[in-house]
JSON list of C-alpha atoms in Angstrom, two decimals:
[
{"chain": "A", "resi": 342, "resn": "ASP", "atom": "CA", "xyz": [98.68, 116.96, 146.21]},
{"chain": "A", "resi": 343, "resn": "LEU", "atom": "CA", "xyz": [98.19, 113.22, 145.69]},
{"chain": "A", "resi": 344, "resn": "ASP", "atom": "CA", "xyz": [94.71, 113.64, 144.21]},
{"chain": "A", "resi": 345, "resn": "ASP", "atom": "CA", "xyz": [96.04, 116.07, 141.58]},
{"chain": "A", "resi": 346, "resn": "ILE", "atom": "CA", "xyz": [98.77, 113.63, 140.60]},
{"chain": "A", "resi": 347, "resn": "ARG", "atom": "CA", "xyz": [96.28, 110.80, 140.31]},
{"chain": "A", "resi": 348, "resn": "ALA", "atom": "CA", "xyz": [93.97, 112.97, 138.18]},
{"chain": "A", "resi": 349, "resn": "GLN", "atom": "CA", "xyz": [96.85, 114.00, 135.91]},
{"chain": "A", "resi": 350, "resn": "ALA", "atom": "CA", "xyz": [98.07, 110.43, 135.64]},
{"chain": "A", "resi": 351, "resn": "GLY", "atom": "CA", "xyz": [94.57, 109.30, 134.72]},
{"chain": "A", "resi": 352, "resn": "GLU", "atom": "CA", "xyz": [94.27, 112.00, 132.05]},
{"chain": "A", "resi": 353, "resn": "VAL", "atom": "CA", "xyz": [97.63, 111.15, 130.52]},
{"chain": "A", "resi": 354, "resn": "ALA", "atom": "CA", "xyz": [96.89, 107.42, 130.62]},
{"chain": "A", "resi": 355, "resn": "MET", "atom": "CA", "xyz": [93.52, 107.95, 128.92]},
{"chain": "A", "resi": 356, "resn": "THR", "atom": "CA", "xyz": [95.06, 110.20, 126.26]},
{"chain": "A", "resi": 357, "resn": "LEU", "atom": "CA", "xyz": [97.81, 107.67, 125.54]},
{"chain": "A", "resi": 358, "resn": "LEU", "atom": "CA", "xyz": [95.27, 104.84, 125.48]},
{"chain": "A", "resi": 359, "resn": "LEU", "atom": "CA", "xyz": [93.05, 106.69, 123.02]},
{"chain": "A", "resi": 360, "resn": "GLY", "atom": "CA", "xyz": [96.03, 107.67, 120.89]},
{"chain": "A", "resi": 361, "resn": "VAL", "atom": "CA", "xyz": [97.54, 104.21, 120.73]},
{"chain": "A", "resi": 362, "resn": "CYS", "atom": "CA", "xyz": [94.32, 102.16, 120.60]},
{"chain": "A", "resi": 363, "resn": "VAL", "atom": "CA", "xyz": [92.02, 104.39, 118.50]},
{"chain": "A", "resi": 364, "resn": "ALA", "atom": "CA", "xyz": [93.84, 107.09, 116.56]},
{"chain": "A", "resi": 365, "resn": "GLY", "atom": "CA", "xyz": [96.94, 104.99, 115.84]},
{"chain": "A", "resi": 366, "resn": "PRO", "atom": "CA", "xyz": [95.12, 102.09, 114.16]},
{"chain": "A", "resi": 367, "resn": "VAL", "atom": "CA", "xyz": [92.83, 104.41, 112.16]},
{"chain": "A", "resi": 368, "resn": "LEU", "atom": "CA", "xyz": [95.83, 106.39, 110.95]},
{"chain": "A", "resi": 369, "resn": "MET", "atom": "CA", "xyz": [97.78, 103.23, 110.14]},
{"chain": "A", "resi": 370, "resn": "LEU", "atom": "CA", "xyz": [94.81, 101.79, 108.26]},
{"chain": "A", "resi": 371, "resn": "GLY", "atom": "CA", "xyz": [94.56, 104.86, 106.02]},
{"chain": "A", "resi": 372, "resn": "VAL", "atom": "CA", "xyz": [98.30, 105.15, 105.47]},
{"chain": "A", "resi": 373, "resn": "THR", "atom": "CA", "xyz": [98.65, 101.44, 104.69]},
{"chain": "A", "resi": 374, "resn": "TYR", "atom": "CA", "xyz": [95.74, 101.44, 102.25]},
{"chain": "A", "resi": 375, "resn": "GLY", "atom": "CA", "xyz": [96.92, 104.58, 100.47]},
{"chain": "A", "resi": 376, "resn": "SER", "atom": "CA", "xyz": [100.53, 103.39, 100.35]},
{"chain": "A", "resi": 377, "resn": "THR", "atom": "CA", "xyz": [99.50, 100.05, 98.88]},
{"chain": "A", "resi": 378, "resn": "ILE", "atom": "CA", "xyz": [97.57, 101.72, 96.05]},
{"chain": "A", "resi": 379, "resn": "ILE", "atom": "CA", "xyz": [100.36, 104.20, 95.33]},
{"chain": "A", "resi": 380, "resn": "VAL", "atom": "CA", "xyz": [103.04, 101.51, 95.35]},
{"chain": "A", "resi": 381, "resn": "ARG", "atom": "CA", "xyz": [101.06, 99.28, 92.95]},
{"chain": "A", "resi": 382, "resn": "LEU", "atom": "CA", "xyz": [100.34, 102.13, 90.52]},
{"chain": "A", "resi": 383, "resn": "THR", "atom": "CA", "xyz": [103.94, 103.36, 90.62]},
{"chain": "A", "resi": 384, "resn": "SER", "atom": "CA", "xyz": [105.31, 99.86, 90.18]},
{"chain": "A", "resi": 385, "resn": "ASP", "atom": "CA", "xyz": [103.08, 99.26, 87.16]},
{"chain": "A", "resi": 386, "resn": "PHE", "atom": "CA", "xyz": [104.24, 102.54, 85.60]},
{"chain": "A", "resi": 387, "resn": "VAL", "atom": "CA", "xyz": [107.94, 101.89, 86.25]},
{"chain": "A", "resi": 388, "resn": "GLU", "atom": "CA", "xyz": [107.68, 98.38, 84.81]},
{"chain": "A", "resi": 389, "resn": "GLY", "atom": "CA", "xyz": [106.06, 99.75, 81.65]},
{"chain": "A", "resi": 390, "resn": "ARG", "atom": "CA", "xyz": [102.52, 98.47, 82.33]},
{"chain": "A", "resi": 391, "resn": "GLN", "atom": "CA", "xyz": [99.45, 100.65, 82.14]},
{"chain": "A", "resi": 392, "resn": "PRO", "atom": "CA", "xyz": [98.56, 101.65, 85.74]},
{"chain": "A", "resi": 393, "resn": "ASP", "atom": "CA", "xyz": [95.09, 100.39, 86.62]},
{"chain": "A", "resi": 394, "resn": "SER", "atom": "CA", "xyz": [93.43, 102.00, 89.64]},
{"chain": "A", "resi": 395, "resn": "ARG", "atom": "CA", "xyz": [90.80, 99.25, 89.98]},
{"chain": "A", "resi": 396, "resn": "SER", "atom": "CA", "xyz": [93.38, 96.46, 90.18]},
{"chain": "A", "resi": 397, "resn": "ALA", "atom": "CA", "xyz": [95.45, 98.57, 92.60]},
{"chain": "A", "resi": 398, "resn": "GLN", "atom": "CA", "xyz": [92.40, 98.98, 94.84]},
{"chain": "A", "resi": 399, "resn": "ALA", "atom": "CA", "xyz": [91.63, 95.28, 94.59]},
{"chain": "A", "resi": 400, "resn": "GLU", "atom": "CA", "xyz": [95.18, 94.43, 95.60]},
{"chain": "A", "resi": 401, "resn": "ALA", "atom": "CA", "xyz": [95.03, 96.95, 98.47]},
{"chain": "A", "resi": 402, "resn": "ASN", "atom": "CA", "xyz": [91.82, 95.31, 99.70]},
{"chain": "A", "resi": 403, "resn": "ARG", "atom": "CA", "xyz": [93.44, 91.88, 99.46]},
{"chain": "A", "resi": 404, "resn": "VAL", "atom": "CA", "xyz": [96.65, 92.69, 101.37]},
{"chain": "A", "resi": 405, "resn": "LEU", "atom": "CA", "xyz": [95.24, 95.29, 103.78]},
{"chain": "A", "resi": 406, "resn": "PRO", "atom": "CA", "xyz": [94.51, 92.96, 106.72]},
{"chain": "A", "resi": 407, "resn": "ARG", "atom": "CA", "xyz": [98.01, 91.46, 106.61]},
{"chain": "A", "resi": 408, "resn": "LEU", "atom": "CA", "xyz": [99.75, 94.81, 106.21]},
{"chain": "A", "resi": 409, "resn": "PHE", "atom": "CA", "xyz": [97.53, 96.49, 108.78]},
{"chain": "A", "resi": 410, "resn": "LEU", "atom": "CA", "xyz": [98.52, 93.93, 111.42]},
{"chain": "A", "resi": 411, "resn": "PHE", "atom": "CA", "xyz": [102.16, 94.48, 110.51]},
{"chain": "A", "resi": 412, "resn": "THR", "atom": "CA", "xyz": [101.95, 98.29, 110.75]},
{"chain": "A", "resi": 413, "resn": "LEU", "atom": "CA", "xyz": [99.97, 98.08, 113.99]},
{"chain": "A", "resi": 414, "resn": "ARG", "atom": "CA", "xyz": [102.65, 95.82, 115.46]},
{"chain": "A", "resi": 415, "resn": "GLU", "atom": "CA", "xyz": [105.31, 98.29, 114.34]},
{"chain": "A", "resi": 416, "resn": "LEU", "atom": "CA", "xyz": [103.41, 101.17, 115.95]},
{"chain": "A", "resi": 417, "resn": "LEU", "atom": "CA", "xyz": [103.11, 99.33, 119.25]},
{"chain": "A", "resi": 418, "resn": "LEU", "atom": "CA", "xyz": [106.75, 98.20, 119.27]},
{"chain": "A", "resi": 419, "resn": "ALA", "atom": "CA", "xyz": [108.06, 101.62, 118.27]},
{"chain": "A", "resi": 420, "resn": "SER", "atom": "CA", "xyz": [106.04, 103.50, 120.89]},
{"chain": "A", "resi": 421, "resn": "SER", "atom": "CA", "xyz": [106.46, 101.03, 123.76]},
{"chain": "A", "resi": 422, "resn": "GLY", "atom": "CA", "xyz": [109.60, 102.75, 125.08]},
{"chain": "A", "resi": 423, "resn": "ILE", "atom": "CA", "xyz": [107.81, 106.09, 125.27]},
{"chain": "A", "resi": 424, "resn": "VAL", "atom": "CA", "xyz": [104.79, 104.57, 127.02]},
{"chain": "A", "resi": 425, "resn": "LEU", "atom": "CA", "xyz": [106.98, 102.79, 129.58]},
{"chain": "A", "resi": 426, "resn": "SER", "atom": "CA", "xyz": [108.99, 105.95, 130.19]},
{"chain": "A", "resi": 427, "resn": "VAL", "atom": "CA", "xyz": [105.85, 108.01, 130.83]},
{"chain": "A", "resi": 428, "resn": "ALA", "atom": "CA", "xyz": [104.72, 105.34, 133.29]},
{"chain": "A", "resi": 429, "resn": "CYS", "atom": "CA", "xyz": [108.12, 105.59, 134.97]},
{"chain": "A", "resi": 430, "resn": "MET", "atom": "CA", "xyz": [107.71, 109.37, 135.24]},
{"chain": "A", "resi": 431, "resn": "PHE", "atom": "CA", "xyz": [104.36, 108.99, 136.94]},
{"chain": "A", "resi": 432, "resn": "LEU", "atom": "CA", "xyz": [105.72, 106.32, 139.26]},
{"chain": "A", "resi": 433, "resn": "GLY", "atom": "CA", "xyz": [108.51, 108.68, 140.28]},
{"chain": "A", "resi": 434, "resn": "SER", "atom": "CA", "xyz": [105.99, 111.46, 140.80]},
{"chain": "A", "resi": 435, "resn": "TYR", "atom": "CA", "xyz": [103.84, 109.22, 142.96]},
{"chain": "A", "resi": 436, "resn": "ILE", "atom": "CA", "xyz": [106.83, 108.02, 145.00]},
{"chain": "A", "resi": 437, "resn": "THR", "atom": "CA", "xyz": [107.80, 111.64, 145.81]},
{"chain": "A", "resi": 438, "resn": "THR", "atom": "CA", "xyz": [104.37, 112.17, 147.36]},
{"chain": "A", "resi": 439, "resn": "VAL", "atom": "CA", "xyz": [104.57, 109.14, 149.66]},
{"chain": "A", "resi": 440, "resn": "THR", "atom": "CA", "xyz": [108.22, 109.32, 150.74]},
{"chain": "A", "resi": 441, "resn": "PRO", "atom": "CA", "xyz": [109.94, 111.84, 153.00]},
{"chain": "A", "resi": 442, "resn": "GLU", "atom": "CA", "xyz": [111.05, 115.14, 151.45]},
{"chain": "A", "resi": 443, "resn": "ASN", "atom": "CA", "xyz": [114.73, 114.35, 151.74]},
{"chain": "A", "resi": 444, "resn": "ASP", "atom": "CA", "xyz": [114.36, 111.04, 149.87]},
{"chain": "A", "resi": 445, "resn": "ALA", "atom": "CA", "xyz": [115.49, 111.47, 146.25]},
{"chain": "A", "resi": 446, "resn": "ILE", "atom": "CA", "xyz": [114.38, 108.09, 144.87]},
{"chain": "A", "resi": 447, "resn": "GLY", "atom": "CA", "xyz": [111.15, 109.49, 143.38]},
{"chain": "A", "resi": 448, "resn": "GLY", "atom": "CA", "xyz": [113.02, 112.25, 141.59]},
{"chain": "A", "resi": 449, "resn": "VAL", "atom": "CA", "xyz": [115.60, 109.82, 140.27]},
{"chain": "A", "resi": 450, "resn": "ILE", "atom": "CA", "xyz": [112.88, 107.54, 138.90]},
{"chain": "A", "resi": 451, "resn": "ALA", "atom": "CA", "xyz": [111.11, 110.51, 137.29]},
{"chain": "A", "resi": 452, "resn": "LEU", "atom": "CA", "xyz": [114.41, 111.65, 135.78]},
{"chain": "A", "resi": 453, "resn": "VAL", "atom": "CA", "xyz": [114.97, 108.16, 134.36]},
{"chain": "A", "resi": 454, "resn": "GLY", "atom": "CA", "xyz": [111.49, 108.44, 132.83]},
{"chain": "A", "resi": 455, "resn": "ILE", "atom": "CA", "xyz": [112.27, 111.82, 131.29]},
{"chain": "A", "resi": 456, "resn": "VAL", "atom": "CA", "xyz": [115.50, 110.53, 129.77]},
{"chain": "A", "resi": 457, "resn": "GLY", "atom": "CA", "xyz": [113.62, 107.41, 128.65]},
{"chain": "A", "resi": 458, "resn": "VAL", "atom": "CA", "xyz": [111.05, 109.47, 126.75]},
{"chain": "A", "resi": 459, "resn": "ASN", "atom": "CA", "xyz": [113.81, 111.14, 124.78]},
{"chain": "A", "resi": 460, "resn": "ILE", "atom": "CA", "xyz": [115.57, 107.84, 124.08]},
{"chain": "A", "resi": 461, "resn": "GLY", "atom": "CA", "xyz": [112.18, 106.29, 123.23]},
{"chain": "A", "resi": 462, "resn": "ALA", "atom": "CA", "xyz": [111.50, 109.05, 120.70]},
{"chain": "A", "resi": 463, "resn": "VAL", "atom": "CA", "xyz": [114.82, 108.36, 118.97]},
{"chain": "A", "resi": 464, "resn": "ILE", "atom": "CA", "xyz": [114.13, 104.62, 118.97]},
{"chain": "A", "resi": 465, "resn": "PHE", "atom": "CA", "xyz": [110.64, 105.29, 117.56]},
{"chain": "A", "resi": 466, "resn": "LEU", "atom": "CA", "xyz": [112.14, 107.22, 114.66]},
{"chain": "A", "resi": 467, "resn": "LEU", "atom": "CA", "xyz": [114.78, 104.54, 114.04]},
{"chain": "A", "resi": 468, "resn": "VAL", "atom": "CA", "xyz": [112.23, 101.71, 113.99]},
{"chain": "A", "resi": 469, "resn": "VAL", "atom": "CA", "xyz": [109.82, 103.57, 111.74]},
{"chain": "A", "resi": 470, "resn": "SER", "atom": "CA", "xyz": [112.54, 104.66, 109.33]},
{"chain": "A", "resi": 471, "resn": "ALA", "atom": "CA", "xyz": [114.16, 101.20, 109.23]},
{"chain": "A", "resi": 472, "resn": "ASP", "atom": "CA", "xyz": [110.84, 99.70, 108.13]},
{"chain": "A", "resi": 473, "resn": "ALA", "atom": "CA", "xyz": [109.90, 102.54, 105.77]},
{"chain": "A", "resi": 474, "resn": "LEU", "atom": "CA", "xyz": [110.04, 100.28, 102.71]},
{"chain": "A", "resi": 475, "resn": "ALA", "atom": "CA", "xyz": [108.20, 97.34, 104.27]},
{"chain": "A", "resi": 476, "resn": "VAL", "atom": "CA", "xyz": [104.82, 98.13, 102.72]},
{"chain": "A", "resi": 477, "resn": "PRO", "atom": "CA", "xyz": [106.30, 98.61, 99.23]},
{"chain": "A", "resi": 478, "resn": "ALA", "atom": "CA", "xyz": [108.29, 95.39, 99.64]},
{"chain": "A", "resi": 479, "resn": "ALA", "atom": "CA", "xyz": [105.18, 93.51, 100.70]},
{"chain": "A", "resi": 480, "resn": "VAL", "atom": "CA", "xyz": [103.15, 94.81, 97.76]},
{"chain": "A", "resi": 481, "resn": "VAL", "atom": "CA", "xyz": [105.75, 94.57, 95.00]},
{"chain": "A", "resi": 482, "resn": "GLU", "atom": "CA", "xyz": [107.44, 91.36, 96.12]},
{"chain": "A", "resi": 483, "resn": "GLY", "atom": "CA", "xyz": [104.46, 89.66, 97.78]},
{"chain": "A", "resi": 484, "resn": "LEU", "atom": "CA", "xyz": [106.20, 89.29, 101.16]},
{"chain": "A", "resi": 485, "resn": "ASP", "atom": "CA", "xyz": [104.59, 88.88, 104.55]},
{"chain": "A", "resi": 486, "resn": "GLY", "atom": "CA", "xyz": [105.17, 91.44, 107.32]},
{"chain": "A", "resi": 487, "resn": "LYS", "atom": "CA", "xyz": [108.37, 90.09, 108.87]},
{"chain": "A", "resi": 488, "resn": "ALA", "atom": "CA", "xyz": [109.97, 89.30, 105.53]},
{"chain": "A", "resi": 489, "resn": "ALA", "atom": "CA", "xyz": [108.98, 92.74, 104.23]},
{"chain": "A", "resi": 490, "resn": "ALA", "atom": "CA", "xyz": [110.61, 94.37, 107.28]},
{"chain": "A", "resi": 491, "resn": "ARG", "atom": "CA", "xyz": [113.82, 92.40, 106.69]},
{"chain": "A", "resi": 492, "resn": "ARG", "atom": "CA", "xyz": [113.75, 93.39, 103.03]},
{"chain": "A", "resi": 493, "resn": "SER", "atom": "CA", "xyz": [113.20, 97.04, 103.96]},
{"chain": "A", "resi": 494, "resn": "ARG", "atom": "CA", "xyz": [116.23, 97.02, 106.25]},
{"chain": "A", "resi": 495, "resn": "LYS", "atom": "CA", "xyz": [118.31, 95.31, 103.57]},
{"chain": "A", "resi": 496, "resn": "LEU", "atom": "CA", "xyz": [117.31, 97.88, 100.95]},
{"chain": "A", "resi": 497, "resn": "LEU", "atom": "CA", "xyz": [118.07, 100.76, 103.29]},
{"chain": "A", "resi": 498, "resn": "ARG", "atom": "CA", "xyz": [121.49, 99.33, 104.15]},
{"chain": "A", "resi": 499, "resn": "ARG", "atom": "CA", "xyz": [122.47, 99.09, 100.48]},
{"chain": "A", "resi": 500, "resn": "PRO", "atom": "CA", "xyz": [120.91, 102.11, 98.74]},
{"chain": "A", "resi": 501, "resn": "ASN", "atom": "CA", "xyz": [122.74, 101.47, 95.46]},
{"chain": "A", "resi": 502, "resn": "ASP", "atom": "CA", "xyz": [120.89, 98.15, 95.10]},
{"chain": "A", "resi": 503, "resn": "SER", "atom": "CA", "xyz": [117.43, 99.74, 95.47]},
{"chain": "A", "resi": 504, "resn": "SER", "atom": "CA", "xyz": [117.13, 100.29, 91.69]},
{"chain": "A", "resi": 505, "resn": "GLN", "atom": "CA", "xyz": [116.37, 96.60, 91.40]},
{"chain": "A", "resi": 506, "resn": "PHE", "atom": "CA", "xyz": [113.53, 96.87, 93.93]},
{"chain": "A", "resi": 507, "resn": "VAL", "atom": "CA", "xyz": [110.79, 97.14, 91.30]},
{"chain": "A", "resi": 508, "resn": "ARG", "atom": "CA", "xyz": [111.83, 93.90, 89.61]},
{"chain": "A", "resi": 509, "resn": "SER", "atom": "CA", "xyz": [110.23, 91.58, 92.11]},
{"chain": "A", "resi": 510, "resn": "GLU", "atom": "CA", "xyz": [110.91, 88.42, 90.14]},
{"chain": "A", "resi": 511, "resn": "GLU", "atom": "CA", "xyz": [114.65, 88.87, 90.74]},
{"chain": "A", "resi": 512, "resn": "HIS", "atom": "CA", "xyz": [114.29, 88.79, 94.53]},
{"chain": "A", "resi": 513, "resn": "THR", "atom": "CA", "xyz": [113.62, 85.51, 96.23]},
{"chain": "A", "resi": 514, "resn": "SER", "atom": "CA", "xyz": [114.77, 86.46, 99.76]}
]
């Protein structure tokens, strides 16, 4: 029934909207803030300085807006394939209700959406894992979001070089 499909599509769209626009940013804000504090304290300890929680919190407060925008952008980019694939699935479902029974175009579009969700999930994991060291790079080396993402990918490509990560004065890239 067309009304059922519209109701289901509306529910899924609202759930995705709430997840991406409300829960995602709140989660990213907490993870970014906590990661920044942990990275600063760990870096101080590894470099032989006395870890200071107040200065780590002050630094987290200072860099949080910049890092939050970066992690929010990453979340949106990483999940965009999944969102588009779900939209494709609903489009295919809608097309099957308005075309003749022997027309397979709606099913093909829905199938493309289903395959797209799976591919989107893999891409999501690849993007998130490729930028896993972006927040530490931004905190330790004082990089902005894009430079921190490049640095994260570079560190993950050459794992034997990551021992020099904590010595930020040696890295100018």
